[in-house]
PDB file of C-alpha atoms in Angstrom:
ATOM      1  CA  UNK A  18       0.013  -0.009  -0.001  1.00  0.00           C
ATOM      2  CA  UNK A  19       1.112   3.567  -0.569  1.00  0.00           C
ATOM      3  CA  UNK A  20       1.849   6.066   2.218  1.00  0.00           C
ATOM      4  CA  UNK A  21      -1.552   7.778   1.808  1.00  0.00           C
ATOM      5  CA  UNK A  22      -3.387   4.491   2.355  1.00  0.00           C
ATOM      6  CA  UNK A  23      -1.291   3.705   5.448  1.00  0.00           C
ATOM      7  CA  UNK A  24      -1.994   7.144   6.813  1.00  0.00           C
ATOM      8  CA  UNK A  25      -5.727   6.685   6.214  1.00  0.00           C
ATOM      9  CA  UNK A  26      -5.821   3.209   7.829  1.00  0.00           C
ATOM     10  CA  UNK A  27      -3.854   4.249  10.900  1.00  0.00           C
ATOM     11  CA  UNK A  28      -5.001   7.839  11.388  1.00  0.00           C
ATOM     12  CA  UNK A  29      -1.350   8.960  11.390  1.00  0.00           C
ATOM     13  CA  UNK A  30      -0.229  11.767   9.058  1.00  0.00           C
ATOM     14  CA  UNK A  31       2.005  11.073   6.092  1.00  0.00           C
ATOM     15  CA  UNK A  32       4.534  13.468   7.618  1.00  0.00           C
ATOM     16  CA  UNK A  33       4.645  11.386  10.805  1.00  0.00           C
ATOM     17  CA  UNK A  34       5.062   8.186   8.724  1.00  0.00           C
ATOM     18  CA  UNK A  35       8.055   9.751   6.953  1.00  0.00           C
ATOM     19  CA  UNK A  36       9.483  10.765  10.315  1.00  0.00           C
ATOM     20  CA  UNK A  37       9.065   7.193  11.585  1.00  0.00           C
ATOM     21  CA  UNK A  38      11.053   6.081   8.550  1.00  0.00           C
ATOM     22  CA  UNK A  39      13.907   8.524   9.276  1.00  0.00           C
ATOM     23  CA  UNK A  40      13.997   7.280  12.868  1.00  0.00           C
ATOM     24  CA  UNK A  41      14.236   3.632  11.760  1.00  0.00           C
ATOM     25  CA  UNK A  42      10.774   2.809  13.158  1.00  0.00           C
ATOM     26  CA  UNK A  43       9.234   1.980   9.791  1.00  0.00           C
ATOM     27  CA  UNK A  44      10.974   0.493   6.750  1.00  0.00           C
ATOM     28  CA  UNK A  45       8.936   0.427   3.598  1.00  0.00           C
ATOM     29  CA  UNK A  46       9.886  -1.364   0.388  1.00  0.00           C
ATOM     30  CA  UNK A  47      10.378   0.815  -2.666  1.00  0.00           C
ATOM     31  CA  UNK A  48       8.686   0.445  -6.040  1.00  0.00           C
ATOM     32  CA  UNK A  49      10.868   0.557  -9.167  1.00  0.00           C
ATOM     33  CA  UNK A  50       9.778   4.215  -9.385  1.00  0.00           C
ATOM     34  CA  UNK A  51      11.057   4.933  -5.890  1.00  0.00           C
ATOM     35  CA  UNK A  52       7.666   5.188  -4.202  1.00  0.00           C
ATOM     36  CA  UNK A  53       7.182   3.812  -0.696  1.00  0.00           C
ATOM     37  CA  UNK A  54       5.300   0.521  -0.626  1.00  0.00           C
ATOM     38  CA  UNK A  55       4.039  -0.851   2.707  1.00  0.00           C
ATOM     39  CA  UNK A  56       2.742  -4.320   3.445  1.00  0.00           C
ATOM     40  CA  UNK A  57      -0.201  -4.970   5.673  1.00  0.00           C
ATOM     41  CA  UNK A  58       2.288  -5.475   8.542  1.00  0.00           C
ATOM     42  CA  UNK A  59       2.866  -1.706   8.572  1.00  0.00           C
ATOM     43  CA  UNK A  60      -0.583  -1.019  10.039  1.00  0.00           C
ATOM     44  CA  UNK A  61       0.220  -2.973  13.157  1.00  0.00           C
ATOM     45  CA  UNK A  62       3.713  -1.459  13.308  1.00  0.00           C
ATOM     46  CA  UNK A  63       2.410   2.124  13.172  1.00  0.00           C
ATOM     47  CA  UNK A  64      -0.215   1.370  15.820  1.00  0.00           C
ATOM     48  CA  UNK A  65       2.464  -0.165  18.038  1.00  0.00           C
ATOM     49  CA  UNK A  66       4.731   2.928  17.568  1.00  0.00           C
ATOM     50  CA  UNK A  67       1.834   5.232  18.365  1.00  0.00           C
ATOM     51  CA  UNK A  68       1.112   3.260  21.537  1.00  0.00           C
ATOM     52  CA  UNK A  69       4.718   3.441  22.650  1.00  0.00           C
ATOM     53  CA  UNK A  70       4.900   7.173  21.949  1.00  0.00           C
ATOM     54  CA  UNK A  71       1.699   7.661  23.980  1.00  0.00           C
ATOM     55  CA  UNK A  72       3.365   5.813  26.851  1.00  0.00           C
ATOM     56  CA  UNK A  73       6.133   8.395  26.806  1.00  0.00           C
ATOM     57  CA  UNK A  74       8.891   6.438  25.131  1.00  0.00           C
ATOM     58  CA  UNK A  75      11.273   8.339  22.876  1.00  0.00           C
ATOM     59  CA  UNK A  76      11.857   7.429  19.263  1.00  0.00           C
ATOM     60  CA  UNK A  77      15.350   6.235  20.237  1.00  0.00           C
ATOM     61  CA  UNK A  78      13.954   3.888  22.876  1.00  0.00           C
ATOM     62  CA  UNK A  79      11.225   2.665  20.464  1.00  0.00           C
ATOM     63  CA  UNK A  80      13.848   1.987  17.806  1.00  0.00           C
ATOM     64  CA  UNK A  81      15.747  -0.180  20.322  1.00  0.00           C
ATOM     65  CA  UNK A  82      12.569  -1.969  21.346  1.00  0.00           C
ATOM     66  CA  UNK A  83      10.938  -2.707  18.008  1.00  0.00           C
ATOM     67  CA  UNK A  84      13.422  -5.325  16.843  1.00  0.00           C
ATOM     68  CA  UNK A  85      12.593  -7.255  20.021  1.00  0.00           C
ATOM     69  CA  UNK A  86       8.873  -7.214  19.358  1.00  0.00           C
ATOM     70  CA  UNK A  87       6.645  -8.765  16.776  1.00  0.00           C
ATOM     71  CA  UNK A  88       4.221  -6.310  15.223  1.00  0.00           C
ATOM     72  CA  UNK A  89       1.389  -8.057  17.080  1.00  0.00           C
ATOM     73  CA  UNK A  90       3.047  -6.940  20.341  1.00  0.00           C
ATOM     74  CA  UNK A  91       4.537 -10.253  21.360  1.00  0.00           C
ATOM     75  CA  UNK A  92       8.196 -10.746  22.167  1.00  0.00           C
ATOM     76  CA  UNK A  93      10.665 -11.891  19.582  1.00  0.00           C
ATOM     77  CA  UNK A  94      13.455 -14.327  20.199  1.00  0.00           C
ATOM     78  CA  UNK A  95      16.121 -11.575  20.335  1.00  0.00           C
ATOM     79  CA  UNK A  96      14.828  -9.784  23.451  1.00  0.00           C
ATOM     80  CA  UNK A  97      17.705  -9.441  25.897  1.00  0.00           C
ATOM     81  CA  UNK A  98      17.783  -9.291  29.717  1.00  0.00           C
ATOM     82  CA  UNK A  99      19.069  -5.686  29.413  1.00  0.00           C
ATOM     83  CA  UNK A 100      16.021  -4.783  27.355  1.00  0.00           C
ATOM     84  CA  UNK A 101      13.735  -6.400  29.948  1.00  0.00           C
ATOM     85  CA  UNK A 102      15.405  -4.289  32.651  1.00  0.00           C
ATOM     86  CA  UNK A 103      14.967  -1.093  30.601  1.00  0.00           C
ATOM     87  CA  UNK A 104      11.345  -1.907  29.839  1.00  0.00           C
ATOM     88  CA  UNK A 105      10.696  -2.704  33.503  1.00  0.00           C
ATOM     89  CA  UNK A 106      11.974   0.790  34.362  1.00  0.00           C
ATOM     90  CA  UNK A 107       9.777   2.330  31.707  1.00  0.00           C
ATOM     91  CA  UNK A 108       6.792   0.458  33.089  1.00  0.00           C
ATOM     92  CA  UNK A 109       7.568   1.750  36.603  1.00  0.00           C
ATOM     93  CA  UNK A 110       7.766   5.272  35.193  1.00  0.00           C
ATOM     94  CA  UNK A 111       4.399   4.822  33.514  1.00  0.00           C
ATOM     95  CA  UNK A 112       2.903   3.482  36.759  1.00  0.00           C
ATOM     96  CA  UNK A 113       4.161   6.606  38.580  1.00  0.00           C
ATOM     97  CA  UNK A 114       2.609   8.829  35.910  1.00  0.00           C
ATOM     98  CA  UNK A 115      -0.720   7.032  36.190  1.00  0.00           C
ATOM     99  CA  UNK A 116      -0.644   7.457  39.980  1.00  0.00           C
ATOM    100  CA  UNK A 117       0.065  11.195  39.524  1.00  0.00           C
ATOM    101  CA  UNK A 118      -2.820  11.523  37.036  1.00  0.00           C
ATOM    102  CA  UNK A 119      -5.227   9.726  39.396  1.00  0.00           C
ATOM    103  CA  UNK A 120      -4.162  12.060  42.242  1.00  0.00           C
ATOM    104  CA  UNK A 121      -4.755  15.075  40.014  1.00  0.00           C
ATOM    105  CA  UNK A 122      -8.124  13.733  38.892  1.00  0.00           C
ATOM    106  CA  UNK A 123      -9.154  13.196  42.532  1.00  0.00           C
ATOM    107  CA  UNK A 124      -8.285  16.790  43.375  1.00  0.00           C
ATOM    108  CA  UNK A 125     -10.285  18.040  40.385  1.00  0.00           C
ATOM    109  CA  UNK A 126     -13.224  15.828  41.398  1.00  0.00           C
ATOM    110  CA  UNK A 127     -13.164  17.343  44.868  1.00  0.00           C
ATOM    111  CA  UNK A 128     -13.088  20.885  43.521  1.00  0.00           C
ATOM    112  CA  UNK A 129     -15.900  20.150  41.027  1.00  0.00           C
ATOM    113  CA  UNK A 130     -18.013  18.546  43.785  1.00  0.00           C
ATOM    114  CA  UNK A 131     -17.525  21.538  46.098  1.00  0.00           C
ATOM    115  CA  UNK A 132     -18.290  24.024  43.312  1.00  0.00           C
ATOM    116  CA  UNK A 133     -21.448  22.112  42.318  1.00  0.00           C
ATOM    117  CA  UNK A 134     -22.606  22.074  45.913  1.00  0.00           C
ATOM    118  CA  UNK A 135     -22.040  25.797  46.256  1.00  0.00           C
ATOM    119  CA  UNK A 136     -23.727  26.497  42.936  1.00  0.00           C
ATOM    120  CA  UNK A 137     -26.766  24.367  43.724  1.00  0.00           C
ATOM    121  CA  UNK A 138     -27.088  25.981  47.190  1.00  0.00           C
ATOM    122  CA  UNK A 139     -26.909  29.526  45.838  1.00  0.00           C
ATOM    123  CA  UNK A 140     -29.119  28.665  42.842  1.00  0.00           C
ATOM    124  CA  UNK A 141     -31.835  27.353  45.147  1.00  0.00           C
ATOM    125  CA  UNK A 142     -31.708  30.187  47.717  1.00  0.00           C
ATOM    126  CA  UNK A 143     -34.585  32.608  47.559  1.00  0.00           C
ATOM    127  CA  UNK A 144     -33.782  36.095  46.341  1.00  0.00           C
ATOM    128  CA  UNK A 145     -33.127  38.643  49.139  1.00  0.00           C
TER     129      UNK A 145
END
């Protein structure tokens, strides 16, 4: 498939797909005319890259990780103990971020609840 079709199927811009290529995250074949040609595998790869970016991993870290993963997300045979250690650290960082987000959400919930109570009390009070 051409880059436009991959962009449409994944919801990722063509510009981002070209960036992924420069970072070594995506390696298309080339047609005799030099155009990029992606197999169906590229859809899973792009989704995986997007997921890893969303988790806060850098393109450098993703480039190290991708050869150790199948595009379906499973491990490949070349995953190393060092990679497992690095990924464990990344997971711990993500867990801390989730905890921070939950704490922030709880504070916002409390403020919203207090504001709603105040608003409903003043809205129901008879005019003076």
